[in-house]
Amino acid sequence: MARSSYHSDYMMISPGTDIPSVVNMIVEIPKGRRNKFELDKETGLIRLDRYLYSSSVYPGDYGFIPQTLAADGDPLDILAMVNEPTFSGCLIEARVVGMFRMKDKGFDDFKVLCVPNADPLFGHVRKLEDVPPHFLREVEHFFGTYKQLEGALTESLGWIGADEATHEVRSSVDRFRSSMGNVKI
């Protein structure tokens, strides 16, 4: 879905302060929630899309990078490691540390992994190898199982590092800008 279908102030926010390594993230779903919130493309409001069918909860704050266009036609998904959940609609300046690649219903559905850029608790986290291995396993398990009870299939394609993840961020920003043609953002 091209950017022109979005009627949202959220999509007017810059994709980041140091693209592609430091991005802006709009939180849709706070850490620890089963509610599936999404940006409503028509109203620009955060709406409740559904409840997860499983008892799993999101392992971090989850949302999107504004002014990006992922391969699935939506803004690029992003998951932030946070100690405390924020709230739907929160803007986080985030440092890209890796990306979880997966397929959802047969289509690429990649998830950028980040940390809040200014959080001193994550100041040392610069690359995937700095992330606790168990957290990576939790994220992979969550996205591998969170839709099973809905009857939807997901497939893990594994993790890639910060360099490759920032390449995907750059590509998603470029796709978004190409989709806009001559429209000023």
PDB file of C-alpha atoms in Angstrom:
ATOM      1  CA  MET A   1       0.000   0.000   0.000  1.00  0.00           C
ATOM      2  CA  ALA A   2       1.533   3.316  -1.031  1.00  0.00           C
ATOM      3  CA  ARG A   3       1.970   6.242   1.337  1.00  0.00           C
ATOM      4  CA  SER A   4      -0.750   8.212  -0.443  1.00  0.00           C
ATOM      5  CA  SER A   5      -3.385   5.981   1.173  1.00  0.00           C
ATOM      6  CA  TYR A   6      -2.358   7.199   4.644  1.00  0.00           C
ATOM      7  CA  HIS A   7      -4.215  10.155   6.117  1.00  0.00           C
ATOM      8  CA  SER A   8      -2.050  10.518   9.176  1.00  0.00           C
ATOM      9  CA  ASP A   9       0.117  13.062  10.890  1.00  0.00           C
ATOM     10  CA  TYR A  10       2.276  10.124  11.993  1.00  0.00           C
ATOM     11  CA  MET A  11       3.410   9.625   8.405  1.00  0.00           C
ATOM     12  CA  MET A  12       4.563  13.246   8.228  1.00  0.00           C
ATOM     13  CA  ILE A  13       7.241  12.517  10.835  1.00  0.00           C
ATOM     14  CA  SER A  14      10.775  12.103   9.521  1.00  0.00           C
ATOM     15  CA  PRO A  15      11.975   8.499   9.249  1.00  0.00           C
ATOM     16  CA  GLY A  16      14.873   9.367  11.550  1.00  0.00           C
ATOM     17  CA  THR A  17      17.625  11.648  12.751  1.00  0.00           C
ATOM     18  CA  ASP A  18      20.525   9.622  11.307  1.00  0.00           C
ATOM     19  CA  ILE A  19      19.001   7.357   8.655  1.00  0.00           C
ATOM     20  CA  PRO A  20      19.515   4.460   8.338  1.00  0.00           C
ATOM     21  CA  SER A  21      21.154   3.757  11.732  1.00  0.00           C
ATOM     22  CA  VAL A  22      19.052   6.020  14.002  1.00  0.00           C
ATOM     23  CA  VAL A  23      15.369   6.016  13.136  1.00  0.00           C
ATOM     24  CA  ASN A  24      12.113   7.364  14.464  1.00  0.00           C
ATOM     25  CA  MET A  25       9.719   4.732  15.735  1.00  0.00           C
ATOM     26  CA  ILE A  26       5.997   5.191  16.304  1.00  0.00           C
ATOM     27  CA  VAL A  27       4.801   2.739  18.954  1.00  0.00           C
ATOM     28  CA  GLU A  28       1.567   0.957  18.148  1.00  0.00           C
ATOM     29  CA  ILE A  29       1.745  -1.851  20.728  1.00  0.00           C
ATOM     30  CA  PRO A  30       3.454  -1.403  24.099  1.00  0.00           C
ATOM     31  CA  LYS A  31       5.599  -4.194  25.531  1.00  0.00           C
ATOM     32  CA  GLY A  32       3.678  -6.840  27.458  1.00  0.00           C
ATOM     33  CA  ARG A  33       0.332  -6.396  25.684  1.00  0.00           C
ATOM     34  CA  ARG A  34      -1.927  -8.874  23.880  1.00  0.00           C
ATOM     35  CA  ASN A  35      -3.914  -6.113  22.195  1.00  0.00           C
ATOM     36  CA  LYS A  36      -3.000  -5.688  18.517  1.00  0.00           C
ATOM     37  CA  PHE A  37      -3.155  -1.937  17.943  1.00  0.00           C
ATOM     38  CA  GLU A  38      -2.554  -0.487  14.474  1.00  0.00           C
ATOM     39  CA  LEU A  39      -2.463   2.916  12.882  1.00  0.00           C
ATOM     40  CA  ASP A  40      -5.789   3.330  11.090  1.00  0.00           C
ATOM     41  CA  LYS A  41      -4.905   4.459   7.560  1.00  0.00           C
ATOM     42  CA  GLU A  42      -8.119   6.412   7.080  1.00  0.00           C
ATOM     43  CA  THR A  43      -8.406   8.338  10.361  1.00  0.00           C
ATOM     44  CA  GLY A  44      -4.803   8.471  11.557  1.00  0.00           C
ATOM     45  CA  LEU A  45      -5.901   7.146  14.957  1.00  0.00           C
ATOM     46  CA  ILE A  46      -4.434   4.155  16.752  1.00  0.00           C
ATOM     47  CA  ARG A  47      -7.196   1.538  16.734  1.00  0.00           C
ATOM     48  CA  LEU A  48      -7.651  -1.853  18.294  1.00  0.00           C
ATOM     49  CA  ASP A  49      -7.279  -4.302  15.410  1.00  0.00           C
ATOM     50  CA  ARG A  50      -7.766  -7.502  17.412  1.00  0.00           C
ATOM     51  CA  TYR A  51      -6.697  -9.442  20.480  1.00  0.00           C
ATOM     52  CA  LEU A  52      -4.000 -12.056  20.040  1.00  0.00           C
ATOM     53  CA  TYR A  53      -5.541 -15.525  20.121  1.00  0.00           C
ATOM     54  CA  SER A  54      -2.613 -16.856  22.148  1.00  0.00           C
ATOM     55  CA  SER A  55      -1.510 -15.999  25.673  1.00  0.00           C
ATOM     56  CA  SER A  56       1.744 -14.523  24.297  1.00  0.00           C
ATOM     57  CA  VAL A  57       2.556 -10.851  24.788  1.00  0.00           C
ATOM     58  CA  TYR A  58       4.737  -8.533  22.734  1.00  0.00           C
ATOM     59  CA  PRO A  59       8.360  -8.815  23.974  1.00  0.00           C
ATOM     60  CA  GLY A  60       9.103  -5.127  23.353  1.00  0.00           C
ATOM     61  CA  ASP A  61       7.422  -1.954  22.130  1.00  0.00           C
ATOM     62  CA  TYR A  62       6.270  -2.636  18.566  1.00  0.00           C
ATOM     63  CA  GLY A  63       5.392  -0.249  15.784  1.00  0.00           C
ATOM     64  CA  PHE A  64       6.680   1.216  12.531  1.00  0.00           C
ATOM     65  CA  ILE A  65       9.200   3.615  11.046  1.00  0.00           C
ATOM     66  CA  PRO A  66       7.358   6.552   9.430  1.00  0.00           C
ATOM     67  CA  GLN A  67       7.999   7.415   5.786  1.00  0.00           C
ATOM     68  CA  THR A  68       9.072   3.869   4.944  1.00  0.00           C
ATOM     69  CA  LEU A  69       7.531   1.291   2.655  1.00  0.00           C
ATOM     70  CA  ALA A  70       8.363  -2.346   3.354  1.00  0.00           C
ATOM     71  CA  ALA A  71       8.018  -5.203   0.880  1.00  0.00           C
ATOM     72  CA  ASP A  72       4.546  -5.995   2.293  1.00  0.00           C
ATOM     73  CA  GLY A  73       3.258  -2.538   1.291  1.00  0.00           C
ATOM     74  CA  ASP A  74       3.079  -1.174   4.849  1.00  0.00           C
ATOM     75  CA  PRO A  75       5.582   0.926   6.784  1.00  0.00           C
ATOM     76  CA  LEU A  76       8.610  -1.048   7.987  1.00  0.00           C
ATOM     77  CA  ASP A  77       7.941  -2.857  11.284  1.00  0.00           C
ATOM     78  CA  ILE A  78      10.187  -2.230  14.280  1.00  0.00           C
ATOM     79  CA  LEU A  79      10.538  -3.739  17.753  1.00  0.00           C
ATOM     80  CA  ALA A  80      12.286  -1.832  20.549  1.00  0.00           C
ATOM     81  CA  MET A  81      13.970  -3.455  23.520  1.00  0.00           C
ATOM     82  CA  VAL A  82      12.663  -1.425  26.456  1.00  0.00           C
ATOM     83  CA  ASN A  83      12.688  -2.028  30.197  1.00  0.00           C
ATOM     84  CA  GLU A  84       9.370  -0.263  30.680  1.00  0.00           C
ATOM     85  CA  PRO A  85       6.585  -0.156  28.084  1.00  0.00           C
ATOM     86  CA  THR A  86       5.745   3.235  26.628  1.00  0.00           C
ATOM     87  CA  PHE A  87       2.315   3.869  25.049  1.00  0.00           C
ATOM     88  CA  SER A  88       0.565   3.745  21.691  1.00  0.00           C
ATOM     89  CA  GLY A  89       1.523   6.775  19.603  1.00  0.00           C
ATOM     90  CA  CYS A  90       4.812   7.360  21.436  1.00  0.00           C
ATOM     91  CA  LEU A  91       7.737   8.572  19.297  1.00  0.00           C
ATOM     92  CA  ILE A  92      11.058   6.886  20.113  1.00  0.00           C
ATOM     93  CA  GLU A  93      14.409   7.842  18.610  1.00  0.00           C
ATOM     94  CA  ALA A  94      15.831   4.345  18.111  1.00  0.00           C
ATOM     95  CA  ARG A  95      19.195   2.834  17.199  1.00  0.00           C
ATOM     96  CA  VAL A  96      19.016  -0.096  14.761  1.00  0.00           C
ATOM     97  CA  VAL A  97      20.891  -3.180  16.036  1.00  0.00           C
ATOM     98  CA  GLY A  98      19.566  -5.958  13.782  1.00  0.00           C
ATOM     99  CA  MET A  99      16.541  -7.401  12.062  1.00  0.00           C
ATOM    100  CA  PHE A 100      14.406 -10.507  12.375  1.00  0.00           C
ATOM    101  CA  ARG A 101      13.427 -11.791   8.958  1.00  0.00           C
ATOM    102  CA  MET A 102      10.243 -13.818   8.628  1.00  0.00           C
ATOM    103  CA  LYS A 103       7.434 -14.664   6.270  1.00  0.00           C
ATOM    104  CA  ASP A 104       3.799 -14.124   7.195  1.00  0.00           C
ATOM    105  CA  LYS A 105       1.315 -15.988   5.000  1.00  0.00           C
ATOM    106  CA  GLY A 106       4.137 -16.521   2.496  1.00  0.00           C
ATOM    107  CA  PHE A 107       5.210 -12.863   2.232  1.00  0.00           C
ATOM    108  CA  ASP A 108       8.316 -11.130   3.631  1.00  0.00           C
ATOM    109  CA  ASP A 109       7.474  -9.407   6.928  1.00  0.00           C
ATOM    110  CA  PHE A 110      10.732  -8.159   8.421  1.00  0.00           C
ATOM    111  CA  LYS A 111      11.052  -6.690  11.931  1.00  0.00           C
ATOM    112  CA  VAL A 112      13.837  -4.196  12.667  1.00  0.00           C
ATOM    113  CA  LEU A 113      15.261  -4.615  16.180  1.00  0.00           C
ATOM    114  CA  CYS A 114      16.298  -1.445  17.968  1.00  0.00           C
ATOM    115  CA  VAL A 115      17.011   0.142  21.329  1.00  0.00           C
ATOM    116  CA  PRO A 116      16.082   3.646  22.496  1.00  0.00           C
ATOM    117  CA  ASN A 117      19.014   5.743  21.312  1.00  0.00           C
ATOM    118  CA  ALA A 118      19.276   7.912  24.438  1.00  0.00           C
ATOM    119  CA  ASP A 119      18.646   5.196  27.063  1.00  0.00           C
ATOM    120  CA  PRO A 120      21.847   4.672  29.095  1.00  0.00           C
ATOM    121  CA  LEU A 121      20.755   1.114  29.960  1.00  0.00           C
ATOM    122  CA  PHE A 122      21.185   0.241  26.280  1.00  0.00           C
ATOM    123  CA  GLY A 123      24.143   2.529  25.544  1.00  0.00           C
ATOM    124  CA  HIS A 124      26.427  -0.457  24.896  1.00  0.00           C
ATOM    125  CA  VAL A 125      23.991  -2.166  22.495  1.00  0.00           C
ATOM    126  CA  ARG A 126      25.248  -1.350  18.995  1.00  0.00           C
ATOM    127  CA  LYS A 127      24.955  -4.659  17.161  1.00  0.00           C
ATOM    128  CA  LEU A 128      23.060  -7.927  17.347  1.00  0.00           C
ATOM    129  CA  GLU A 129      25.875  -9.603  19.278  1.00  0.00           C
ATOM    130  CA  ASP A 130      25.304  -7.096  22.125  1.00  0.00           C
ATOM    131  CA  VAL A 131      21.699  -8.260  22.604  1.00  0.00           C
ATOM    132  CA  PRO A 132      21.118 -10.992  25.190  1.00  0.00           C
ATOM    133  CA  PRO A 133      20.776 -14.249  23.210  1.00  0.00           C
ATOM    134  CA  HIS A 134      17.708 -15.289  25.185  1.00  0.00           C
ATOM    135  CA  PHE A 135      15.893 -12.086  24.181  1.00  0.00           C
ATOM    136  CA  LEU A 136      16.525 -12.934  20.513  1.00  0.00           C
ATOM    137  CA  ARG A 137      15.076 -16.408  21.127  1.00  0.00           C
ATOM    138  CA  GLU A 138      12.000 -14.872  22.821  1.00  0.00           C
ATOM    139  CA  VAL A 139      11.394 -12.575  19.842  1.00  0.00           C
ATOM    140  CA  GLU A 140      11.782 -15.429  17.364  1.00  0.00           C
ATOM    141  CA  HIS A 141       9.470 -17.647  19.421  1.00  0.00           C
ATOM    142  CA  PHE A 142       6.858 -14.887  19.725  1.00  0.00           C
ATOM    143  CA  PHE A 143       6.697 -14.178  15.992  1.00  0.00           C
ATOM    144  CA  GLY A 144       6.829 -17.897  15.218  1.00  0.00           C
ATOM    145  CA  THR A 145       3.799 -18.714  17.364  1.00  0.00           C
ATOM    146  CA  TYR A 146       1.669 -15.608  17.919  1.00  0.00           C
ATOM    147  CA  LYS A 147      -0.666 -16.361  14.997  1.00  0.00           C
ATOM    148  CA  GLN A 148      -0.863 -20.160  15.291  1.00  0.00           C
ATOM    149  CA  LEU A 149      -4.265 -20.183  17.011  1.00  0.00           C
ATOM    150  CA  GLU A 150      -5.591 -17.904  14.248  1.00  0.00           C
ATOM    151  CA  GLY A 151      -4.581 -20.517  11.685  1.00  0.00           C
ATOM    152  CA  ALA A 152      -2.028 -18.198  10.055  1.00  0.00           C
ATOM    153  CA  LEU A 153       1.412 -19.498   9.161  1.00  0.00           C
ATOM    154  CA  THR A 154       4.641 -17.654   9.854  1.00  0.00           C
ATOM    155  CA  GLU A 155       8.125 -18.822   8.967  1.00  0.00           C
ATOM    156  CA  SER A 156      11.367 -17.704  10.590  1.00  0.00           C
ATOM    157  CA  LEU A 157      14.162 -16.706   8.204  1.00  0.00           C
ATOM    158  CA  GLY A 158      16.521 -15.829  11.060  1.00  0.00           C
ATOM    159  CA  TRP A 159      18.400 -12.785  12.260  1.00  0.00           C
ATOM    160  CA  ILE A 160      20.662 -10.412  10.369  1.00  0.00           C
ATOM    161  CA  GLY A 161      23.030  -7.817  11.813  1.00  0.00           C
ATOM    162  CA  ALA A 162      22.906  -4.044  12.004  1.00  0.00           C
ATOM    163  CA  ASP A 163      24.645  -3.458   8.653  1.00  0.00           C
ATOM    164  CA  GLU A 164      22.124  -5.529   6.712  1.00  0.00           C
ATOM    165  CA  ALA A 165      19.219  -4.151   8.773  1.00  0.00           C
ATOM    166  CA  THR A 166      20.216  -0.556   8.014  1.00  0.00           C
ATOM    167  CA  HIS A 167      20.341  -1.492   4.327  1.00  0.00           C
ATOM    168  CA  GLU A 168      16.676  -2.600   4.583  1.00  0.00           C
ATOM    169  CA  VAL A 169      15.787   0.648   6.381  1.00  0.00           C
ATOM    170  CA  ARG A 170      17.444   2.664   3.586  1.00  0.00           C
ATOM    171  CA  SER A 171      15.635   0.602   0.925  1.00  0.00           C
ATOM    172  CA  SER A 172      12.294   1.131   2.687  1.00  0.00           C
ATOM    173  CA  VAL A 173      12.844   4.902   2.875  1.00  0.00           C
ATOM    174  CA  ASP A 174      13.763   4.945  -0.825  1.00  0.00           C
ATOM    175  CA  ARG A 175      10.673   2.871  -1.753  1.00  0.00           C
ATOM    176  CA  PHE A 176       8.478   5.276   0.202  1.00  0.00           C
ATOM    177  CA  ARG A 177       9.987   8.322  -1.496  1.00  0.00           C
ATOM    178  CA  SER A 178       9.657   6.696  -4.929  1.00  0.00           C
ATOM    179  CA  SER A 179       5.994   5.915  -4.223  1.00  0.00           C
ATOM    180  CA  MET A 180       5.376   9.594  -3.510  1.00  0.00           C
ATOM    181  CA  GLY A 181       6.589  10.827  -6.884  1.00  0.00           C
ATOM    182  CA  ASN A 182       6.865  14.620  -6.815  1.00  0.00           C
ATOM    183  CA  VAL A 183       4.744  15.104  -3.692  1.00  0.00           C
ATOM    184  CA  LYS A 184       6.491  17.149  -0.972  1.00  0.00           C
ATOM    185  CA  ILE A 185       6.735  15.411   2.399  1.00  0.00           C
TER     186      ILE A 185
END
